[in-house]
Amino acid sequence: MKRGISILILILCAFCLHAQSEFTWTMNKEGKMIALPKRAEFNLNLPKLQYNTMYLTSERQILDAQLREFIPDMREYTDERPMDMQILSSAYQPFFNTYTPMLRRVSPMALDFHEVSLVPINRNLTFVVTGQQYTWPGVGGITRINPELAWHDERWTLSGGAFAGRFFTPFNPSPQLMGGFNAMAAYDVTDWMTVRGWGQYAFYGDKEEKNPHMLMNPFYNHTNVGGAFEFKINDGFRLGLGVNYEFNPVRGKMERQILFYPGGKIGSFRIGN
């Protein structure tokens, strides 16, 4: 009788422990209680892997956010290349493109680029670096970098820096070095009129300054100084009228040039500053 009561008590205890434990209790042939670990059940319903093939560097994301504050309708930057081809400078992209030799044979302008990098220093001061490469078939080409500081207030905009690079023409097929300094100032007199002034000093070798291909190409850097009035026609278009004095090394003096130019933005195409 006592043995039956003891077995009953053990069975009741086993049931209590079974409800509160991670073990399964059972009794063997000898009447002893044995604890067996319960079979673990795992939930293998893993969520579907989602990823974005577009990769943007943190610097590019910051730059896009800053530009979108000033250009709300700016087209979103997308790049579907693999991550190992995502580089900060488009000047190095040809080194990661297996079709670069073919593109160079098809067009001498295939490797040209124009890029701008902005580094805000404070609310009014920004460090700007511009890199460019242009090729004109049969005439020449130029590669240059232009770091500068740009300061802006409510109506004033001031910028200045230096530039350096290399150039080539039919007169000098081997690239030669060039450099110089530049500065610009602009003041918004009213909401519809801006006064703008600029100056630049560029230096080349003695022979290169008399190169006709260089003198006739406005995209090369020349020593000049000038100013203009810009009139706002509407939000996307303006007209400029001014004068520019450019140094002619052949005549050894500054020559006057009357300027009349359009400016503004048509869709994603921008003219002028």
Coordinates of C-alpha atoms in Angstrom, one line a residue:
M1 CA 0.0 0.0 0.0
K2 CA 2.7 2.4 1.0
R3 CA 4.6 1.6 -2.2
G4 CA 1.5 2.4 -4.3
I5 CA 1.1 5.7 -2.5
S6 CA 4.7 6.5 -3.1
I7 CA 4.4 5.7 -6.8
L8 CA 1.3 7.9 -7.0
I9 CA 3.1 10.8 -5.3
L10 CA 6.0 10.4 -7.7
I11 CA 3.7 10.4 -10.7
L12 CA 2.0 13.6 -9.5
C13 CA 5.4 15.3 -9.0
A14 CA 6.4 14.2 -12.4
F15 CA 3.3 15.8 -13.9
C16 CA 4.1 19.0 -12.1
L17 CA 7.7 19.0 -13.2
H18 CA 6.7 18.1 -16.7
A19 CA 4.6 21.3 -16.9
Q20 CA 7.4 23.5 -15.6
S21 CA 10.5 21.9 -17.0
E22 CA 12.2 21.5 -20.4
F23 CA 12.6 17.8 -19.6
T24 CA 10.3 14.8 -20.2
W25 CA 9.9 12.6 -17.2
T26 CA 9.3 8.8 -17.5
M27 CA 9.6 5.7 -15.4
N28 CA 11.7 2.6 -16.3
K29 CA 10.9 -1.0 -15.5
E30 CA 12.5 -0.7 -12.1
G31 CA 10.1 2.1 -11.1
K32 CA 12.8 4.8 -11.3
M33 CA 12.0 8.3 -12.8
I34 CA 14.2 9.3 -15.7
A35 CA 14.4 12.9 -17.1
L36 CA 14.8 13.1 -20.9
P37 CA 15.3 16.5 -22.6
K38 CA 12.5 17.7 -24.8
R39 CA 12.9 17.8 -28.5
A40 CA 13.6 21.4 -29.5
E41 CA 11.4 22.9 -32.2
F42 CA 12.9 25.6 -34.4
N43 CA 11.0 28.1 -36.6
L44 CA 12.7 27.9 -40.0
N45 CA 10.3 30.3 -41.7
L46 CA 13.1 32.8 -42.5
P47 CA 12.0 36.1 -44.2
K48 CA 12.9 36.5 -47.8
L49 CA 16.2 38.2 -48.4
Q50 CA 15.7 41.8 -49.7
Y51 CA 18.5 43.9 -50.9
N52 CA 19.1 46.9 -53.1
T53 CA 21.5 46.5 -56.0
M54 CA 22.1 50.3 -56.1
Y55 CA 25.1 51.2 -53.9
L56 CA 25.8 54.8 -52.9
T57 CA 28.7 55.9 -50.9
S58 CA 28.0 58.0 -47.7
E59 CA 29.7 61.0 -49.3
R60 CA 27.4 60.8 -52.3
Q61 CA 24.3 60.4 -50.1
I62 CA 25.3 63.6 -48.2
L63 CA 26.0 65.5 -51.4
D64 CA 22.6 64.5 -52.9
A65 CA 20.8 65.6 -49.8
Q66 CA 22.6 69.0 -49.8
L67 CA 21.9 69.5 -53.5
R68 CA 18.3 68.5 -53.2
E69 CA 17.8 71.5 -50.7
F70 CA 18.7 73.9 -53.5
I71 CA 17.4 71.9 -56.5
P72 CA 14.1 70.1 -55.5
D73 CA 13.5 68.8 -59.0
M74 CA 17.0 67.2 -59.3
R75 CA 16.8 63.8 -60.8
E76 CA 17.6 60.9 -58.4
Y77 CA 21.1 59.5 -58.8
T78 CA 21.0 55.8 -59.8
D79 CA 23.9 53.6 -60.5
E80 CA 23.4 49.8 -61.0
R81 CA 27.1 48.9 -61.3
P82 CA 28.5 46.3 -58.9
M83 CA 30.0 47.6 -55.7
D84 CA 33.6 47.0 -56.8
M85 CA 33.0 49.5 -59.6
Q86 CA 31.6 52.2 -57.3
I87 CA 34.3 54.8 -57.1
L88 CA 34.3 58.4 -55.9
S89 CA 35.8 59.9 -59.0
S90 CA 34.5 59.4 -62.6
A91 CA 38.0 60.0 -63.8
Y92 CA 39.0 56.5 -62.6
Q93 CA 35.9 54.7 -63.9
P94 CA 37.7 53.8 -67.2
F95 CA 40.1 51.7 -65.2
F96 CA 37.3 49.5 -64.1
N97 CA 35.6 49.2 -67.5
T98 CA 36.7 46.3 -69.7
Y99 CA 35.4 48.1 -72.8
T100 CA 37.7 51.2 -72.3
P101 CA 40.1 50.2 -75.2
M102 CA 37.2 49.8 -77.5
L103 CA 35.6 53.1 -76.4
R104 CA 38.8 54.9 -76.9
R105 CA 39.1 53.7 -80.5
V106 CA 35.4 54.6 -81.2
S107 CA 35.6 58.1 -79.9
P108 CA 38.5 60.3 -78.6
M109 CA 36.1 61.9 -76.2
A110 CA 35.0 58.7 -74.6
L111 CA 37.1 59.3 -71.5
D112 CA 36.1 62.9 -70.9
F113 CA 34.5 63.8 -67.6
H114 CA 33.3 66.8 -65.5
E115 CA 32.7 66.4 -61.8
V116 CA 32.2 68.6 -58.8
S117 CA 32.8 67.8 -55.1
L118 CA 31.5 70.0 -52.3
V119 CA 32.7 70.0 -48.7
P120 CA 30.7 72.4 -46.5
I121 CA 32.9 74.1 -43.9
N122 CA 30.2 76.2 -42.2
R123 CA 26.9 77.8 -43.1
N124 CA 28.4 80.3 -45.5
L125 CA 31.7 78.8 -46.5
T126 CA 32.2 75.8 -48.9
F127 CA 35.3 74.1 -50.3
V128 CA 34.7 73.2 -53.9
V129 CA 36.9 71.0 -56.1
T130 CA 36.2 70.7 -59.8
G131 CA 37.8 68.2 -62.1
Q132 CA 37.4 68.3 -65.9
Q133 CA 38.8 66.6 -69.0
Y134 CA 37.8 67.8 -72.5
T135 CA 39.0 66.5 -75.9
W136 CA 38.5 68.3 -79.2
P137 CA 39.4 66.0 -82.1
G138 CA 42.0 67.5 -84.3
V139 CA 42.5 70.6 -82.1
G140 CA 43.7 69.4 -78.7
G141 CA 42.5 68.7 -75.2
I142 CA 42.9 69.7 -71.6
T143 CA 42.8 68.0 -68.1
R144 CA 42.6 70.3 -65.1
I145 CA 41.6 70.4 -61.4
N146 CA 40.4 73.6 -59.7
P147 CA 40.1 73.7 -55.9
E148 CA 38.6 76.9 -54.5
L149 CA 36.7 78.4 -51.5
A150 CA 33.2 79.8 -52.1
W151 CA 31.6 82.2 -49.6
H152 CA 28.0 83.3 -49.9
D153 CA 25.7 85.5 -47.9
E154 CA 22.2 86.8 -48.6
R155 CA 23.3 88.9 -51.6
W156 CA 27.0 88.4 -51.9
T157 CA 28.9 85.5 -53.4
L158 CA 32.7 85.4 -53.4
S159 CA 35.0 82.6 -54.6
G160 CA 38.7 82.2 -55.3
G161 CA 41.2 79.5 -55.9
A162 CA 43.8 78.0 -58.1
F163 CA 43.9 75.6 -61.1
A164 CA 46.5 73.3 -62.6
G165 CA 46.6 70.6 -65.3
R166 CA 47.9 69.6 -68.6
F167 CA 47.0 70.4 -72.2
F168 CA 48.0 69.3 -75.7
T169 CA 47.4 70.7 -79.3
P170 CA 48.7 69.7 -82.7
F171 CA 51.7 72.1 -82.0
N172 CA 52.6 70.2 -78.8
P173 CA 51.4 66.5 -79.1
S174 CA 53.2 65.8 -75.8
P175 CA 51.1 67.1 -72.9
Q176 CA 52.4 70.3 -71.3
L177 CA 51.7 71.7 -67.8
M178 CA 49.7 74.8 -67.1
G179 CA 48.3 76.6 -64.0
G180 CA 47.0 79.8 -62.5
F181 CA 44.6 81.6 -60.2
N182 CA 41.1 82.9 -60.4
A183 CA 38.5 84.8 -58.5
M184 CA 34.9 85.8 -58.9
A185 CA 32.4 88.1 -57.1
A186 CA 28.7 88.6 -57.5
Y187 CA 26.2 90.9 -55.8
D188 CA 22.4 90.7 -56.2
V189 CA 21.4 94.3 -56.5
T190 CA 17.7 93.4 -56.8
D191 CA 15.7 90.2 -57.3
W192 CA 16.0 90.6 -61.0
M193 CA 19.5 92.0 -61.5
T194 CA 23.0 90.7 -60.5
V195 CA 26.4 92.4 -60.9
R196 CA 29.2 89.9 -61.5
G197 CA 33.0 90.4 -61.8
W198 CA 35.8 88.0 -62.4
G199 CA 39.6 87.8 -63.0
Q200 CA 42.0 85.1 -63.9
Y201 CA 45.8 84.7 -64.4
A202 CA 47.0 81.7 -66.4
F203 CA 50.6 80.9 -67.2
Y204 CA 52.0 78.5 -69.9
G205 CA 55.4 78.2 -71.5
D206 CA 56.6 81.0 -73.8
K207 CA 56.0 78.9 -77.0
E208 CA 52.6 77.7 -75.8
E209 CA 51.3 81.2 -75.2
K210 CA 51.6 81.9 -79.0
N211 CA 50.0 78.6 -80.0
P212 CA 47.0 79.6 -82.3
H213 CA 45.0 76.5 -81.3
M214 CA 45.1 77.6 -77.7
L215 CA 44.4 81.3 -78.4
M216 CA 41.3 80.4 -80.5
N217 CA 39.9 77.9 -78.1
P218 CA 37.8 79.6 -75.4
F219 CA 37.8 76.5 -73.2
Y220 CA 41.5 76.9 -72.4
N221 CA 42.4 79.1 -69.5
H222 CA 43.4 82.6 -70.5
T223 CA 44.5 85.6 -68.5
N224 CA 41.5 87.9 -68.4
V225 CA 39.4 90.3 -66.2
G226 CA 35.9 91.5 -66.7
G227 CA 32.4 92.1 -65.4
A228 CA 28.7 91.9 -66.4
F229 CA 25.1 92.7 -65.5
E230 CA 22.8 89.7 -65.4
F231 CA 19.0 90.3 -65.7
K232 CA 16.5 87.7 -64.6
I233 CA 13.8 87.1 -67.2
N234 CA 12.0 84.3 -65.3
D235 CA 12.9 81.6 -62.8
G236 CA 14.7 79.5 -65.4
F237 CA 16.2 82.0 -67.7
R238 CA 18.4 85.2 -67.6
L239 CA 20.5 87.3 -69.9
G240 CA 23.9 88.8 -69.3
L241 CA 25.6 91.8 -70.8
G242 CA 29.2 92.8 -70.0
V243 CA 32.8 93.3 -71.1
N244 CA 35.9 91.1 -70.8
Y245 CA 39.5 92.0 -71.3
E246 CA 41.7 89.1 -72.4
F247 CA 45.5 89.1 -72.7
N248 CA 46.8 88.4 -76.2
P249 CA 50.5 87.2 -75.9
V250 CA 51.1 87.8 -79.6
R251 CA 50.3 91.5 -79.4
G252 CA 51.3 91.7 -75.8
K253 CA 48.2 93.6 -74.6
M254 CA 44.7 93.2 -73.2
E255 CA 42.0 93.0 -75.9
R256 CA 38.4 94.0 -75.2
Q257 CA 35.5 91.6 -75.8
I258 CA 31.8 92.5 -75.6
L259 CA 29.7 89.8 -73.9
F260 CA 26.1 89.0 -74.4
Y261 CA 25.1 85.6 -73.2
P262 CA 22.1 83.6 -71.9
G263 CA 22.0 81.7 -68.7
G264 CA 19.7 79.5 -66.6
K265 CA 18.2 76.1 -66.6
I266 CA 16.1 74.2 -69.2
G267 CA 15.1 70.9 -67.7
S268 CA 18.3 69.2 -66.5
F269 CA 20.5 71.3 -68.9
R270 CA 22.2 74.3 -67.2
I271 CA 23.8 77.3 -69.0
G272 CA 26.2 79.5 -67.1
N273 CA 26.8 79.7 -63.3

